């Protein structure tokens, strides 16, 4: 069984705060997308995509539902 670990990097947290302040996205949309991903990473409402990482880790990013982010 694989264990899925969700981590928000400091740069992500900073960018999220800026996007919410600028009203580009809502905190609720982010939380909704995060919770969907936690319950089912393959949910059709999300668009997961792998990110190349120099530390040779398997990192997957998801788009926030119904936004360009």
Short mmCIF file of N, CA, C and O in Angstrom, two decimals:
data_model
loop_
_atom_site.label_atom_id
_atom_site.label_comp_id
_atom_site.label_asym_id
_atom_site.label_seq_id
_atom_site.Cartn_x
_atom_site.Cartn_y
_atom_site.Cartn_z
N UNK A 1 0.84 -1.18 0.00
CA UNK A 1 0.00 0.00 0.00
C UNK A 1 0.88 1.25 0.00
O UNK A 1 1.81 1.35 0.79
N UNK A 2 0.59 2.18 -0.89
CA UNK A 2 1.34 3.44 -0.96
C UNK A 2 0.70 4.47 -0.04
O UNK A 2 -0.51 4.56 0.07
N UNK A 3 1.53 5.23 0.60
CA UNK A 3 1.06 6.30 1.48
C UNK A 3 1.22 7.63 0.76
O UNK A 3 2.27 7.93 0.21
N UNK A 4 0.15 8.40 0.76
CA UNK A 4 0.16 9.70 0.11
C UNK A 4 0.39 10.78 1.16
O UNK A 4 -0.33 10.84 2.15
N UNK A 5 1.39 11.58 0.95
CA UNK A 5 1.70 12.67 1.87
C UNK A 5 1.49 13.99 1.14
O UNK A 5 2.06 14.21 0.07
N UNK A 6 0.67 14.84 1.71
CA UNK A 6 0.45 16.17 1.15
C UNK A 6 1.26 17.18 1.94
O UNK A 6 1.17 17.23 3.15
N UNK A 7 2.07 17.95 1.24
CA UNK A 7 2.87 18.98 1.89
C UNK A 7 2.72 20.28 1.11
O UNK A 7 2.80 20.29 -0.11
N UNK A 8 2.53 21.34 1.84
CA UNK A 8 2.51 22.66 1.21
C UNK A 8 3.87 23.29 1.48
O UNK A 8 4.27 23.46 2.63
N UNK A 9 4.58 23.60 0.43
CA UNK A 9 5.88 24.24 0.60
C UNK A 9 5.68 25.68 1.07
O UNK A 9 4.61 26.26 0.87
N UNK A 10 6.70 26.27 1.67
CA UNK A 10 6.57 27.68 2.08
C UNK A 10 6.24 28.60 0.90
O UNK A 10 5.42 29.52 1.04
N UNK A 11 6.83 28.34 -0.24
CA UNK A 11 6.54 29.19 -1.41
C UNK A 11 5.09 29.01 -1.87
O UNK A 11 4.45 29.97 -2.30
N UNK A 12 4.57 27.78 -1.78
CA UNK A 12 3.17 27.55 -2.14
C UNK A 12 2.26 28.32 -1.19
O UNK A 12 1.32 28.98 -1.62
N UNK A 13 2.52 28.22 0.10
CA UNK A 13 1.68 28.89 1.09
C UNK A 13 1.67 30.40 0.87
O UNK A 13 0.61 31.04 0.95
N UNK A 14 2.83 30.95 0.55
CA UNK A 14 2.93 32.38 0.29
C UNK A 14 2.13 32.76 -0.97
O UNK A 14 1.37 33.73 -0.97
N UNK A 15 2.28 31.97 -2.02
CA UNK A 15 1.56 32.23 -3.28
C UNK A 15 0.05 32.10 -3.08
O UNK A 15 -0.73 32.90 -3.61
N UNK A 16 -0.37 31.10 -2.32
CA UNK A 16 -1.79 30.91 -2.06
C UNK A 16 -2.37 32.13 -1.34
O UNK A 16 -3.43 32.63 -1.70
N UNK A 17 -1.66 32.62 -0.34
CA UNK A 17 -2.13 33.81 0.39
C UNK A 17 -2.29 35.00 -0.55
O UNK A 17 -3.28 35.73 -0.48
N UNK A 18 -1.33 35.18 -1.46
CA UNK A 18 -1.42 36.29 -2.41
C UNK A 18 -2.60 36.13 -3.36
O UNK A 18 -3.30 37.10 -3.66
N UNK A 19 -2.83 34.92 -3.84
CA UNK A 19 -3.95 34.68 -4.76
C UNK A 19 -5.29 34.92 -4.07
O UNK A 19 -6.21 35.46 -4.67
N UNK A 20 -5.38 34.53 -2.81
CA UNK A 20 -6.62 34.75 -2.07
C UNK A 20 -6.82 36.24 -1.81
O UNK A 20 -7.92 36.77 -1.98
N UNK A 21 -5.75 36.95 -1.44
CA UNK A 21 -5.84 38.39 -1.20
C UNK A 21 -6.26 39.15 -2.45
O UNK A 21 -7.03 40.10 -2.39
N UNK A 22 -5.74 38.72 -3.60
CA UNK A 22 -6.08 39.37 -4.87
C UNK A 22 -7.43 38.90 -5.42
O UNK A 22 -7.85 39.34 -6.47
N UNK A 23 -8.06 37.98 -4.69
CA UNK A 23 -9.36 37.41 -5.07
C UNK A 23 -9.31 36.67 -6.40
O UNK A 23 -10.30 36.59 -7.13
N UNK A 24 -8.12 36.12 -6.73
CA UNK A 24 -8.01 35.27 -7.92
C UNK A 24 -8.63 33.90 -7.67
O UNK A 24 -9.15 33.28 -8.59
N UNK A 25 -8.52 33.44 -6.44
CA UNK A 25 -9.16 32.19 -6.03
C UNK A 25 -9.69 32.39 -4.62
O UNK A 25 -9.30 33.32 -3.92
N UNK A 26 -10.56 31.49 -4.20
CA UNK A 26 -11.06 31.57 -2.84
C UNK A 26 -10.40 30.46 -2.01
O UNK A 26 -10.01 29.42 -2.54
N UNK A 27 -10.28 30.72 -0.75
CA UNK A 27 -9.73 29.71 0.18
C UNK A 27 -10.61 28.47 0.12
O UNK A 27 -10.10 27.35 0.18
N UNK A 28 -11.92 28.66 -0.02
CA UNK A 28 -12.85 27.53 -0.09
C UNK A 28 -12.57 26.63 -1.29
O UNK A 28 -12.63 25.40 -1.20
N UNK A 29 -12.28 27.24 -2.46
CA UNK A 29 -11.96 26.44 -3.66
C UNK A 29 -10.70 25.62 -3.45
O UNK A 29 -10.62 24.47 -3.85
N UNK A 30 -9.71 26.25 -2.83
CA UNK A 30 -8.48 25.51 -2.55
C UNK A 30 -8.76 24.34 -1.63
O UNK A 30 -8.34 23.21 -1.89
N UNK A 31 -9.48 24.58 -0.54
CA UNK A 31 -9.78 23.52 0.42
C UNK A 31 -10.61 22.42 -0.22
O UNK A 31 -10.35 21.23 -0.01
N UNK A 32 -11.58 22.80 -1.04
CA UNK A 32 -12.40 21.81 -1.74
C UNK A 32 -11.53 20.91 -2.64
O UNK A 32 -11.64 19.69 -2.60
N UNK A 33 -10.64 21.52 -3.41
CA UNK A 33 -9.76 20.75 -4.30
C UNK A 33 -8.81 19.86 -3.51
O UNK A 33 -8.60 18.70 -3.87
N UNK A 34 -8.27 20.40 -2.44
CA UNK A 34 -7.36 19.61 -1.59
C UNK A 34 -8.08 18.40 -1.00
O UNK A 34 -7.56 17.29 -1.02
N UNK A 35 -9.30 18.61 -0.52
CA UNK A 35 -10.06 17.52 0.08
C UNK A 35 -10.47 16.46 -0.94
O UNK A 35 -10.46 15.27 -0.65
N UNK A 36 -10.82 16.91 -2.15
CA UNK A 36 -11.13 15.96 -3.22
C UNK A 36 -9.89 15.11 -3.50
O UNK A 36 -9.97 13.88 -3.62
N UNK A 37 -8.74 15.75 -3.60
CA UNK A 37 -7.50 15.03 -3.87
C UNK A 37 -7.18 14.05 -2.76
O UNK A 37 -6.75 12.92 -3.02
N UNK A 38 -7.39 14.45 -1.51
CA UNK A 38 -7.12 13.55 -0.38
C UNK A 38 -8.00 12.31 -0.43
O UNK A 38 -7.54 11.21 -0.14
N UNK A 39 -9.27 12.49 -0.80
CA UNK A 39 -10.18 11.36 -0.81
C UNK A 39 -10.01 10.48 -2.05
O UNK A 39 -10.22 9.27 -1.98
N UNK A 40 -9.65 11.10 -3.19
CA UNK A 40 -9.46 10.33 -4.42
C UNK A 40 -8.54 11.10 -5.37
O UNK A 40 -9.02 11.93 -6.14
N UNK A 41 -7.24 10.81 -5.35
CA UNK A 41 -6.30 11.53 -6.21
C UNK A 41 -6.60 11.41 -7.70
O UNK A 41 -6.14 12.22 -8.49
N UNK A 42 -7.38 10.43 -8.10
CA UNK A 42 -7.70 10.23 -9.52
C UNK A 42 -9.07 10.79 -9.89
O UNK A 42 -9.58 10.51 -10.97
N UNK A 43 -9.66 11.60 -9.03
CA UNK A 43 -10.97 12.19 -9.30
C UNK A 43 -10.93 12.99 -10.61
O UNK A 43 -9.99 13.73 -10.86
N UNK A 44 -11.96 12.83 -11.42
CA UNK A 44 -12.01 13.46 -12.74
C UNK A 44 -12.11 14.99 -12.67
O UNK A 44 -11.84 15.67 -13.65
N UNK A 45 -12.50 15.53 -11.52
CA UNK A 45 -12.63 16.99 -11.39
C UNK A 45 -11.27 17.67 -11.23
O UNK A 45 -11.18 18.89 -11.33
N UNK A 46 -10.25 16.90 -10.99
CA UNK A 46 -8.90 17.45 -10.80
C UNK A 46 -8.05 17.17 -12.02
O UNK A 46 -8.35 16.29 -12.82
N UNK A 47 -6.98 17.91 -12.14
CA UNK A 47 -6.04 17.66 -13.22
C UNK A 47 -4.65 17.50 -12.61
O UNK A 47 -3.84 18.43 -12.59
N UNK A 48 -4.35 16.29 -12.10
CA UNK A 48 -3.03 16.09 -11.51
C UNK A 48 -1.96 16.01 -12.59
O UNK A 48 -2.20 15.54 -13.69
N UNK A 49 -0.76 16.49 -12.27
CA UNK A 49 0.36 16.39 -13.20
C UNK A 49 1.65 16.32 -12.40
O UNK A 49 1.80 16.94 -11.36
N UNK A 50 2.56 15.49 -12.91
CA UNK A 50 3.84 15.30 -12.22
C UNK A 50 4.74 16.51 -12.43
O UNK A 50 4.70 17.16 -13.47
N UNK A 51 5.56 16.77 -11.43
CA UNK A 51 6.53 17.85 -11.48
C UNK A 51 7.92 17.23 -11.41
O UNK A 51 8.17 16.37 -10.56
N UNK A 52 8.80 17.63 -12.31
CA UNK A 52 10.18 17.15 -12.25
C UNK A 52 10.88 17.81 -11.07
O UNK A 52 10.83 19.01 -10.90
N UNK A 53 11.54 16.99 -10.29
CA UNK A 53 12.19 17.50 -9.08
C UNK A 53 13.65 17.05 -9.08
O UNK A 53 13.95 15.88 -9.35
N UNK A 54 14.54 17.96 -8.77
CA UNK A 54 15.96 17.63 -8.76
C UNK A 54 16.34 16.68 -7.63
O UNK A 54 17.36 16.02 -7.69
N UNK A 55 15.49 16.59 -6.61
CA UNK A 55 15.77 15.70 -5.49
C UNK A 55 15.28 14.28 -5.74
O UNK A 55 15.27 13.44 -4.85
N UNK A 56 14.83 14.01 -6.98
CA UNK A 56 14.39 12.68 -7.38
C UNK A 56 13.21 12.19 -6.53
O UNK A 56 13.16 11.05 -6.12
N UNK A 57 12.28 13.06 -6.26
CA UNK A 57 11.07 12.70 -5.53
C UNK A 57 9.91 12.63 -6.51
O UNK A 57 9.93 13.27 -7.55
N UNK A 58 8.91 11.87 -6.16
CA UNK A 58 7.69 11.83 -6.95
C UNK A 58 6.77 12.92 -6.44
O UNK A 58 6.17 12.79 -5.38
N UNK A 59 6.66 14.01 -7.17
CA UNK A 59 5.83 15.12 -6.75
C UNK A 59 4.73 15.32 -7.78
O UNK A 59 4.98 15.34 -8.98
N UNK A 60 3.50 15.45 -7.28
CA UNK A 60 2.35 15.66 -8.15
C UNK A 60 1.69 16.96 -7.75
O UNK A 60 1.45 17.22 -6.58
N UNK A 61 1.40 17.79 -8.74
CA UNK A 61 0.67 19.03 -8.51
C UNK A 61 -0.77 18.83 -8.98
O UNK A 61 -1.03 18.01 -9.86
N UNK A 62 -1.69 19.56 -8.38
CA UNK A 62 -3.07 19.53 -8.85
C UNK A 62 -3.53 20.95 -9.12
O UNK A 62 -3.07 21.89 -8.49
N UNK A 63 -4.42 21.09 -10.09
CA UNK A 63 -5.01 22.39 -10.35
C UNK A 63 -6.17 22.60 -9.38
O UNK A 63 -6.86 21.66 -9.01
N UNK A 64 -6.38 23.83 -8.98
CA UNK A 64 -7.51 24.14 -8.11
C UNK A 64 -8.76 24.15 -8.95
O UNK A 64 -8.83 24.82 -9.99
N UNK A 65 -9.74 23.41 -8.50
CA UNK A 65 -10.98 23.18 -9.23
C UNK A 65 -11.62 24.47 -9.74
O UNK A 65 -11.73 25.44 -9.02
N UNK A 66 -11.99 24.46 -11.01
CA UNK A 66 -12.70 25.55 -11.68
C UNK A 66 -11.91 26.86 -11.71
O UNK A 66 -12.49 27.95 -11.71
N UNK A 67 -10.58 26.77 -11.70
CA UNK A 67 -9.74 27.97 -11.81
C UNK A 67 -8.61 27.67 -12.77
O UNK A 67 -8.43 26.54 -13.19
N UNK A 68 -7.83 28.68 -13.07
CA UNK A 68 -6.64 28.46 -13.91
C UNK A 68 -5.42 28.13 -13.07
O UNK A 68 -4.32 27.97 -13.59
N UNK A 69 -5.59 28.02 -11.77
CA UNK A 69 -4.46 27.78 -10.85
C UNK A 69 -4.37 26.35 -10.42
O UNK A 69 -5.33 25.66 -10.28
#
